[in-house]
Tab-separated table of C-alpha atoms in Angstrom:
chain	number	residue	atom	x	y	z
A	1	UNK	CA	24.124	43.553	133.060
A	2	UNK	CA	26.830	41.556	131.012
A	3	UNK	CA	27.327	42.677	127.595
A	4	UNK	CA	29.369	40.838	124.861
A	5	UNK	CA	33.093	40.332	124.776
A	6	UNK	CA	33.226	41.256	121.747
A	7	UNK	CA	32.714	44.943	122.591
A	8	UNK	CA	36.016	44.550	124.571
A	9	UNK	CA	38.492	45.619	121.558
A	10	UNK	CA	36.409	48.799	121.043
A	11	UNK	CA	36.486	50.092	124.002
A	12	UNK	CA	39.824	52.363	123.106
A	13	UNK	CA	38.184	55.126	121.113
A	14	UNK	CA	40.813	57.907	120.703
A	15	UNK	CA	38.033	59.815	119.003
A	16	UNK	CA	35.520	59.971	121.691
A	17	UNK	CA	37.945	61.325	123.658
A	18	UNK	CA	38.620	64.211	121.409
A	19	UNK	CA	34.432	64.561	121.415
A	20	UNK	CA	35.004	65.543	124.993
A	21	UNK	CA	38.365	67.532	124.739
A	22	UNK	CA	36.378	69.571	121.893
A	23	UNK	CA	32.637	70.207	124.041
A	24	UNK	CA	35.133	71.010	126.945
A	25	UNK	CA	36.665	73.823	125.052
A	26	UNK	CA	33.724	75.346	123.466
A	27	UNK	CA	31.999	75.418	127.164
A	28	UNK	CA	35.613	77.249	127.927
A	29	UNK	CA	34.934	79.887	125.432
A	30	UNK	CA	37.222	78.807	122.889
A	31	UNK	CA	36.503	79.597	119.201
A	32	UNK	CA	36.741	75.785	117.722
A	33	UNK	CA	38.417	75.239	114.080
A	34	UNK	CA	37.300	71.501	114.113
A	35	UNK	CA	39.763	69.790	111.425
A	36	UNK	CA	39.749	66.561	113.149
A	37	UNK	CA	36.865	64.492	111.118
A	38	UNK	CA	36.882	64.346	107.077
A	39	UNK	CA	33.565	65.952	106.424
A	40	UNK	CA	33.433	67.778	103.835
A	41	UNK	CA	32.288	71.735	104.001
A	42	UNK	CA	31.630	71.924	100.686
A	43	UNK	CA	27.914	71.539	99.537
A	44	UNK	CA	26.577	68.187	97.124
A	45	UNK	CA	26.443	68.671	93.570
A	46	UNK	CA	22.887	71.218	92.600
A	47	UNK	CA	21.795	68.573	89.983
A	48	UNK	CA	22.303	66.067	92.560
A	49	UNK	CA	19.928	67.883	95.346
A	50	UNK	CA	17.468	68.670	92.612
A	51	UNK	CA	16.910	65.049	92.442
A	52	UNK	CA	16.697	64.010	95.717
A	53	UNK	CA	14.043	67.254	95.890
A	54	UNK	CA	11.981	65.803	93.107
A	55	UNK	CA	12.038	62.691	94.534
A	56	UNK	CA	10.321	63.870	97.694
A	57	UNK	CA	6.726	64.595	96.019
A	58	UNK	CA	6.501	61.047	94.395
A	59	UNK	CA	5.541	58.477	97.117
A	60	UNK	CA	6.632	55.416	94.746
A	61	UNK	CA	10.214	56.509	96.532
A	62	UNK	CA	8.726	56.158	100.315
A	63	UNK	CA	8.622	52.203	100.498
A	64	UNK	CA	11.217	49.772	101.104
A	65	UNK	CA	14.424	49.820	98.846
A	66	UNK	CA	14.985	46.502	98.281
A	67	UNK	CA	17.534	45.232	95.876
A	68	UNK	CA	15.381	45.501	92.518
A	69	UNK	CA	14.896	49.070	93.372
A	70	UNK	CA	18.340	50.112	93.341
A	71	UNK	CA	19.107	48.854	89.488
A	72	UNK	CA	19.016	52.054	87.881
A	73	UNK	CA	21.933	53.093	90.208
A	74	UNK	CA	23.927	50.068	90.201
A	75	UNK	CA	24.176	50.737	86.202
A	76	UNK	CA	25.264	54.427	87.097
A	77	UNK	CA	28.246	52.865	89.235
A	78	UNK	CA	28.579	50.463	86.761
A	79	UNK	CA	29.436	52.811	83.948
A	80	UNK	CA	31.273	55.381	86.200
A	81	UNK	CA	33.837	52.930	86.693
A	82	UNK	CA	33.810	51.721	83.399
A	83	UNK	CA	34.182	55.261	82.143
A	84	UNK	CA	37.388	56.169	84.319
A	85	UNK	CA	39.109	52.343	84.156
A	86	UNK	CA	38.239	51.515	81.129
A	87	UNK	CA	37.059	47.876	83.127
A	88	UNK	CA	33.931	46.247	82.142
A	89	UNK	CA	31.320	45.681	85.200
A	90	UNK	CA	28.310	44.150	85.467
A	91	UNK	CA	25.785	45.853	87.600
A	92	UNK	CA	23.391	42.587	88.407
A	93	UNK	CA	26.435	40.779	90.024
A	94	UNK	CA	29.419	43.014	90.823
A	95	UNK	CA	27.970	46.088	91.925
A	96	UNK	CA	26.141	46.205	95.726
A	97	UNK	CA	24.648	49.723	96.963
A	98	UNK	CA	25.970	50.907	100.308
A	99	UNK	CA	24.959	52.850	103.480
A	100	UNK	CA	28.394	54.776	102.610
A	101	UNK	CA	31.549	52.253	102.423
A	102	UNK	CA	32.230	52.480	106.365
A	103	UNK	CA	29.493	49.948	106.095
A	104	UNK	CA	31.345	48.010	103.579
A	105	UNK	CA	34.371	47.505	105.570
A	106	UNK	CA	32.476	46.401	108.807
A	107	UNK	CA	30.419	44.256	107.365
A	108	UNK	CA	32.277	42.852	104.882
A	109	UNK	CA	34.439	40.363	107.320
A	110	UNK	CA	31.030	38.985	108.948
A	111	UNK	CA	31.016	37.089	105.494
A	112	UNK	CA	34.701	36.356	105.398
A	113	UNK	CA	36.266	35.352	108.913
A	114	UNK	CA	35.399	32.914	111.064
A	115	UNK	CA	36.905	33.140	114.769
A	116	UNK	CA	40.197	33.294	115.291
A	117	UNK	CA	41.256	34.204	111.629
A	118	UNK	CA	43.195	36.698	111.329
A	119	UNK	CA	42.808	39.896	108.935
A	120	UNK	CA	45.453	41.648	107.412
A	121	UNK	CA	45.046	45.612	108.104
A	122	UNK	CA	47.252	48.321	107.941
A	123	UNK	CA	48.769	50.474	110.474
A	124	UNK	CA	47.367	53.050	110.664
A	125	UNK	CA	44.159	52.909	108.940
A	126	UNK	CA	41.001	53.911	109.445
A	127	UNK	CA	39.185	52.561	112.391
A	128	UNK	CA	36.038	50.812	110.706
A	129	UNK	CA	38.730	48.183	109.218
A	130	UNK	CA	39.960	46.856	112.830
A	131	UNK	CA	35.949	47.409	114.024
A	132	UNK	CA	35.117	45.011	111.186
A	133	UNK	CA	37.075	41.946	112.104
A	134	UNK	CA	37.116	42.295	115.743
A	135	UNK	CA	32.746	42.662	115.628
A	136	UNK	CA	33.313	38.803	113.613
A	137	UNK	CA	35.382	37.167	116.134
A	138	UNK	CA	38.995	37.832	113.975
A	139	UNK	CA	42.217	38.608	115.448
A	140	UNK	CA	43.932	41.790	113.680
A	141	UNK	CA	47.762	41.184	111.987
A	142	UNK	CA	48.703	44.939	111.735
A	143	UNK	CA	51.093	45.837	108.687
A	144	UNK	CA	52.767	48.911	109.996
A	145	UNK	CA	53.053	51.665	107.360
A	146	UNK	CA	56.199	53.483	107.909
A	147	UNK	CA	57.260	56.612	105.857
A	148	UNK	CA	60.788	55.113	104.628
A	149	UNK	CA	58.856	52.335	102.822
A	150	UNK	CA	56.006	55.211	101.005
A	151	UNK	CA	53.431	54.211	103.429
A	152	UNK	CA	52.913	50.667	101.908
A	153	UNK	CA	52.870	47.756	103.568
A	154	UNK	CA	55.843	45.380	103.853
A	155	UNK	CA	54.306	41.930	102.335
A	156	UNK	CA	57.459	39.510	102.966
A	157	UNK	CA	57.443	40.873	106.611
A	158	UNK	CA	53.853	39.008	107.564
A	159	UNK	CA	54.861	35.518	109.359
A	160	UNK	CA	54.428	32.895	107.686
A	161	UNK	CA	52.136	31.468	110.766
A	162	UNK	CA	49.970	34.506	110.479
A	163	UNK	CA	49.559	33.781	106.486
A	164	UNK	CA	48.265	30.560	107.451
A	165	UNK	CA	45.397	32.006	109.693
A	166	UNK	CA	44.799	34.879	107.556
A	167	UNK	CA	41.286	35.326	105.554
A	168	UNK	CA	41.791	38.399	104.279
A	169	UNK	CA	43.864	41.492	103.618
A	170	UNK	CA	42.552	45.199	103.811
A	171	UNK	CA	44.299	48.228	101.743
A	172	UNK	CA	43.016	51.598	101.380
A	173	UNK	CA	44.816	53.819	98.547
A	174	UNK	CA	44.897	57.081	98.201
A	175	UNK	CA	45.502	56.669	102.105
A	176	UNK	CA	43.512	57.892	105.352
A	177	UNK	CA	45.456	59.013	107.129
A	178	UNK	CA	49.176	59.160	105.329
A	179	UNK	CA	47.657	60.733	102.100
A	180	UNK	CA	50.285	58.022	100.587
A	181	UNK	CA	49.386	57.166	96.883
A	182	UNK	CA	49.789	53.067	95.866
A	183	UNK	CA	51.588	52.501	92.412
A	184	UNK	CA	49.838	50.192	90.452
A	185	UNK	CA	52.927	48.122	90.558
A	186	UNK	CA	52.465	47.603	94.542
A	187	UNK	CA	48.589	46.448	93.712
A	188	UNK	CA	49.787	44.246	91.030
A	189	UNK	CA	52.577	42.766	93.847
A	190	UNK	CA	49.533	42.673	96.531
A	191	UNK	CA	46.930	40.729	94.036
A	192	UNK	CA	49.719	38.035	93.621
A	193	UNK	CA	50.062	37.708	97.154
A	194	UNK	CA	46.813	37.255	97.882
A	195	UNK	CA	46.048	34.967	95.124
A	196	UNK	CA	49.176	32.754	96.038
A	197	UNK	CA	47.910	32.522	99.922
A	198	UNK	CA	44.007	32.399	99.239
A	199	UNK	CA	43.300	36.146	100.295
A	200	UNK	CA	40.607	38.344	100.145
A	201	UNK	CA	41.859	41.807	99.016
A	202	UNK	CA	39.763	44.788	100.137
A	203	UNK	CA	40.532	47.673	98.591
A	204	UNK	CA	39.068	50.946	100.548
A	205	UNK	CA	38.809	53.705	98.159
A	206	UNK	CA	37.038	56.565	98.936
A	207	UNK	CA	40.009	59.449	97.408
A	208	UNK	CA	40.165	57.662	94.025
A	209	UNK	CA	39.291	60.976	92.771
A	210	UNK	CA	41.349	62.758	95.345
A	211	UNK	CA	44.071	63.483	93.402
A	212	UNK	CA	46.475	66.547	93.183
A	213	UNK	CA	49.084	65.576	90.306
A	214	UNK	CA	48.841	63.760	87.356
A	215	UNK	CA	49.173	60.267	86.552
A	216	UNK	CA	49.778	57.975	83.689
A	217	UNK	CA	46.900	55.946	83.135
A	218	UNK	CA	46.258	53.768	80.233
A	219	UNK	CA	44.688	54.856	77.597
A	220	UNK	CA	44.936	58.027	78.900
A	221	UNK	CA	46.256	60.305	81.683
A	222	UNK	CA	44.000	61.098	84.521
A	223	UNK	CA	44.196	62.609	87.479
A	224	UNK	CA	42.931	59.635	89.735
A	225	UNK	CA	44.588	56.936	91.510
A	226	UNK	CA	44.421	53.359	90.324
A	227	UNK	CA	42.046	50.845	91.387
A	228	UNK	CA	42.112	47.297	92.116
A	229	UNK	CA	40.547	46.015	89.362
A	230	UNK	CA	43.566	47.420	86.983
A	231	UNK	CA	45.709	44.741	89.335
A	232	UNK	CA	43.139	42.527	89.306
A	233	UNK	CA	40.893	42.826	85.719
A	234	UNK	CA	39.144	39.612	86.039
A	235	UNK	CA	37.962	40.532	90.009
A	236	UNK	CA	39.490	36.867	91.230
A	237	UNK	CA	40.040	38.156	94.574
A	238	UNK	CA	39.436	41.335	95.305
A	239	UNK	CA	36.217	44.024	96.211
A	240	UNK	CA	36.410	47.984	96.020
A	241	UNK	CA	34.351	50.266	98.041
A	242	UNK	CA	33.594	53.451	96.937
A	243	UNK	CA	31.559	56.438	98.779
A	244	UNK	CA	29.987	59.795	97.622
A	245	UNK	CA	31.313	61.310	100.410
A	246	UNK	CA	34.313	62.895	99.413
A	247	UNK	CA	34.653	63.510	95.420
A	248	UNK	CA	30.472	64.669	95.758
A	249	UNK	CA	30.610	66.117	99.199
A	250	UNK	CA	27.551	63.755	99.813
A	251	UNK	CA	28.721	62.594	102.982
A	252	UNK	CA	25.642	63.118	105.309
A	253	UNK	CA	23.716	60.899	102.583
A	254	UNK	CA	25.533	57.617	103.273
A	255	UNK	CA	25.403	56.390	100.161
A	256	UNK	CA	28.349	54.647	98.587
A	257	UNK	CA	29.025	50.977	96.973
A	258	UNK	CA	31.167	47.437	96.468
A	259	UNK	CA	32.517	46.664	93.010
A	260	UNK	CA	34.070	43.359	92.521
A	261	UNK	CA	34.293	39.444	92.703
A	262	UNK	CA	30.779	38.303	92.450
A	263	UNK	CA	31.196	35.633	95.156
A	264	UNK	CA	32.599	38.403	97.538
A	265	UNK	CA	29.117	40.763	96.164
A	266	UNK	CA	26.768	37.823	96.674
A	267	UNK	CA	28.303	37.386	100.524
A	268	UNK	CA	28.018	40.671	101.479
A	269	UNK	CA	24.718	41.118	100.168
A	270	UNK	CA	23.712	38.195	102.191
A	271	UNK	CA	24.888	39.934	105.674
A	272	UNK	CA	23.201	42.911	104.723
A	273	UNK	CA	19.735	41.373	104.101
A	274	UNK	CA	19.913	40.639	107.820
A	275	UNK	CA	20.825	43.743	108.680
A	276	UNK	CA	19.042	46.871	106.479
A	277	UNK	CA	16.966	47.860	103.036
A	278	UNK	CA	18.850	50.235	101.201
A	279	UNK	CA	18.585	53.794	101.142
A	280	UNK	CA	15.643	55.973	100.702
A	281	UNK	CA	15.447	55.718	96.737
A	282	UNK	CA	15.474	59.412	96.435
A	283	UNK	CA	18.806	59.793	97.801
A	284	UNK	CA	19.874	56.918	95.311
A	285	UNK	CA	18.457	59.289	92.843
A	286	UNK	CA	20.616	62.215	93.867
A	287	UNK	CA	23.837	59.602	94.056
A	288	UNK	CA	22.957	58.508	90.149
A	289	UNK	CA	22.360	62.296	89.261
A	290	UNK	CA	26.104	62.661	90.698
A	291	UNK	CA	27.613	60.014	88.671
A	292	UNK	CA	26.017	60.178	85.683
A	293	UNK	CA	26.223	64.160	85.763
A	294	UNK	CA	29.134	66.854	83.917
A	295	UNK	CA	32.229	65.564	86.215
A	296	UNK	CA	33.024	69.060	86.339
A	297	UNK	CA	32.086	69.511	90.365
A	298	UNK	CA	34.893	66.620	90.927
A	299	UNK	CA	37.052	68.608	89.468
A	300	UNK	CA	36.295	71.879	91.292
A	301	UNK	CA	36.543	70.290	94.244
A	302	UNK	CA	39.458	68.902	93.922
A	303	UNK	CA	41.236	72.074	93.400
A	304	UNK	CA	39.704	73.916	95.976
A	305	UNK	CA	41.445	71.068	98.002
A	306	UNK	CA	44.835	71.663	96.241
A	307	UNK	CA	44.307	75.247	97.168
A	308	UNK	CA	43.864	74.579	100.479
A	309	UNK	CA	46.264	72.113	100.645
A	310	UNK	CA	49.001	74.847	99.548
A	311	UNK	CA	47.841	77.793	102.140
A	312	UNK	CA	48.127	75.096	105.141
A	313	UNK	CA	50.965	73.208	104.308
A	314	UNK	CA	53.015	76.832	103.526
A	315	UNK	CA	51.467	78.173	106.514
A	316	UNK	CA	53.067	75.523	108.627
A	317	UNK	CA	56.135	75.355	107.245
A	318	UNK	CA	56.486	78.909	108.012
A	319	UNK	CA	56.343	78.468	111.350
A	320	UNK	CA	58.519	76.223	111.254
A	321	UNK	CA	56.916	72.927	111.112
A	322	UNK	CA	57.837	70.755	108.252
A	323	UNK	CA	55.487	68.716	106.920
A	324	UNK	CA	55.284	67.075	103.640
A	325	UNK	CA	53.148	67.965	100.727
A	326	UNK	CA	50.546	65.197	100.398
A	327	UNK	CA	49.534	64.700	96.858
A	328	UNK	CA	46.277	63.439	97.343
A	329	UNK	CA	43.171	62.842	99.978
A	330	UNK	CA	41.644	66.170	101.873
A	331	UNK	CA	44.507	65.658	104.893
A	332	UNK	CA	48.226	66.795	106.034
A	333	UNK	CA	49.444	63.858	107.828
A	334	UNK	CA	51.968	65.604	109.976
A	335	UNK	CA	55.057	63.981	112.075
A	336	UNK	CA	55.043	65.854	115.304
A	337	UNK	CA	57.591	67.984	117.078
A	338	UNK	CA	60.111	65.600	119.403
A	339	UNK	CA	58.640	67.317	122.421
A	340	UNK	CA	55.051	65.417	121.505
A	341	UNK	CA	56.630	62.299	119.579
A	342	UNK	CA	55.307	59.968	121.977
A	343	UNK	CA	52.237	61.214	122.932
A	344	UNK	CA	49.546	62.226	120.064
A	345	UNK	CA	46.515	62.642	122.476
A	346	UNK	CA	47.741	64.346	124.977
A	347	UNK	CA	49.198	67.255	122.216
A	348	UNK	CA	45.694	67.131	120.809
A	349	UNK	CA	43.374	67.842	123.904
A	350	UNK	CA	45.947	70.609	125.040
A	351	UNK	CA	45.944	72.267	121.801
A	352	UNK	CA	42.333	72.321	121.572
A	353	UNK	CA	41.937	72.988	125.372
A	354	UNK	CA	44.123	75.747	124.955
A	355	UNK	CA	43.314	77.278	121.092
A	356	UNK	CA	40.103	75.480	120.081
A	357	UNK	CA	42.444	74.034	116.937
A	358	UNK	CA	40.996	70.868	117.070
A	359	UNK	CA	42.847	67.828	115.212
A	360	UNK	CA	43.409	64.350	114.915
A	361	UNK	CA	45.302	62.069	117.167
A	362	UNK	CA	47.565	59.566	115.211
A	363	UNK	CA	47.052	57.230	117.753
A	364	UNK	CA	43.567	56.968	117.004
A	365	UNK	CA	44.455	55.234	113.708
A	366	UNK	CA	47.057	52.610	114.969
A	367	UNK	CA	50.400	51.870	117.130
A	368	UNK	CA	52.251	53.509	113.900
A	369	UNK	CA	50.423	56.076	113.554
A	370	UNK	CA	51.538	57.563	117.255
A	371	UNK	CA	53.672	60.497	116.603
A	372	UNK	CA	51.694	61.836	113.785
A	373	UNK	CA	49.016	63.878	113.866
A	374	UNK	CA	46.061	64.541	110.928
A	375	UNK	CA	44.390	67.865	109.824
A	376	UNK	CA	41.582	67.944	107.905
A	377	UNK	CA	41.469	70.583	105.420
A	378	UNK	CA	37.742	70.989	105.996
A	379	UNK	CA	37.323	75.192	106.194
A	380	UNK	CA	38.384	77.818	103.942
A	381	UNK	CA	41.800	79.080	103.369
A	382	UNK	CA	41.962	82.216	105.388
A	383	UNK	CA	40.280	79.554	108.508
A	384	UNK	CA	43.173	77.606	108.111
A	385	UNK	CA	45.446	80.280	107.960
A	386	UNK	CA	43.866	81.364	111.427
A	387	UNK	CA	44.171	77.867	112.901
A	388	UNK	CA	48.001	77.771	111.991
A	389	UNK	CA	48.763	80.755	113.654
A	390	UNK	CA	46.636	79.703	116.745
A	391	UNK	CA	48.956	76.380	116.603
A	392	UNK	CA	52.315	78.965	115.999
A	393	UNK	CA	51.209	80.521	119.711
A	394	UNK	CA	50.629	77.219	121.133
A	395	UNK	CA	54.158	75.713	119.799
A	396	UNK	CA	55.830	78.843	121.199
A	397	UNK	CA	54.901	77.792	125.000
């Protein structure tokens, strides 16, 4: 049997192997502390469940979702973004439900790219971007994010024979996996770039809410990250994804959604009508009870983040491992000790192998990212106080 080329690029799936590396050392005996994958441990909002519960009984909600179904939510996403941007949007032709915004980002450059044209991604990122361009026939320009620049992409480094093939550029701020924050200054910089060499901008943007400091936000100062649109009000190049996932804990629903240039909205909504309906209304009942609900559960989970954020980090600078504070996103993005620096995958299938401290690879999210390895900060303080000193006894080998 001959399958498609175009499964060639994924075949290097850092994460699969960790799959393994993890079964391996639960058959072993081992007492896993999975903080490898960012899923959430915290449960979805009540007034969100008691929707999707409702929702069950009434069997208007068990057909097809198509695209007239999902208006009542597209005006909730509408008017959450409006509420924290202070950016007009207009839910008939900038707003586009999503089967959570991995599905955004990999489906997105089926309606952008045509083979050979090359996508600008950053390294590292997360893996769906690459997936993406590689499943439409594009060739990847990686813009290696490097700590002495903040994590942000060099712009004047990208050839100019690269520019001339390029289609699009993809950004993701507040950062999987650096944690690294964008200024609104640097989006302002990128949106002029790309409107100066005919760019799509993608802007990935699931931790918008994932924020552990302040910052100054006109009119008023929020504790979110900026987005896109405040770089690029009148949405003349760019599209935001946003999920539930993280600031609702609503990750096994898949629900998320694109905000931005109508063209871009109108494209992708094309691809998907080839590939799916929507999702089952109820859940898109749950997502609006989220958005339109007291904001107080973003909130609360944020600082049960910053909490844990503090007990790790501490924990691991204790033992002598100094890693930076991030300052948003549920992750430590952690530059390894010299005797690892050159091999993230190996240090992560012996540490699991040999403490059941499972965590991820940098190599899994790019060339740059080798050397670096991510924890999720998926399991209660006193679990990751457990899994630090399991990592202390493995360090001391």
């Amino acid at each position: 049997m001959q399958l498609s080329q175009r499964l060639a690029p994924l075949s290097f799936n850092v994460f699969a192997d960790m799959d393994r590396a993890k079964a391996l050392a639960k058959v072993a005996g081992q007492d896993l502390i999975d903080l490898s994958l960012g899923s959430s441990d915290l449960p979805a909002p009540s007034k969100a469940l008691e929707a999707i519960a409702q929702s069950l009984s009434d069997s208007t909600t068990h057909g097809y979702s198509l695209f007239s179904n999902t208006q009542a939510f597209r005006q909730a996403a509408a008017q959450w973004y409006t509420d924290k941007f202070d950016i007009p949007i207009d839910p008939e032709t900038e707003v586009l439900p999503l089967i959570g915004s991995q599905e955004g980002t990999a489906h997105l450059p089926l309606a952008i790219l045509n083979p050979g044209d090359f996508a600008l991604l950053q390294d590292p990122s997360y893996p769906s971007h690459s997936g993406g361009v590689f499943l439409a026939g594009g060739q990847v320009y990686p813009m290696p994010l490097l700590a002495e620049n903040g994590f942000l992409p060099v712009l004047a480094d990208i050839p100019p024979a690269v520019l001339s093939q390029a289609k699009m550029m993809v950004l993701s701020y507040p950062h999987n996996p650096t944690t690294a924050i964008a200024p609104l200054s640097f989006l302002q910089e990128t949106v002029a770039f790309c409107q100066k060499h005919n760019l799509v901008l993608v802007h990935d943007a699931p931790y918008l809410d994932f924020v552990f400091d302040t910052f100054s936000q006109a009119p008023k100062k929020q504790s979110i990250a900026p987005s896109i649109f405040q770089a690029d009000p009148e949405k003349t190049v760019s599209i935001e994804f946003f999920t539930m996932s993280k600031s609702y804990s609503m990750g096994g629903f898949r629900v998320g959604y694109a905000i931005g240039n109508t063209e871009l909205i109108q494209a992708l909504r094309q691809v998907k009508a080839c590939i799916d309906f929507n999702q089952y209304q109820g859940i898109l009942n749950g997502a609006i009870a989220a958005l339109t609900g007291l904001q107080e559960v973003v909130r609360e989970t944020v600082d049960i983040f910053r909490q844990r954020r503090d007990v790790f980090v501490g924990a691991l600078h204790k033992i002598g491992w100094p890693v930076p504070i991030p300052s948003a996103t549920m992750y430590v993005w952690a530059k390894l000790p010299e005797a690892w620096a050159n091999n993230s995958v190996e240090f992560c299938v012996d540490l699991v192998k040999n403490t059941g401290v499972a965590v991820a690879p940098g190599a899994g999210f790019g060339k740059a990212g080798e050397g670096y390895v991510r924890f999720a900060l998926v399991h209660k303080s006193e679990i990751l106080s457990r899994a630090v000193e399991k990592i202390s006894v493995f360090l001391q080998k």
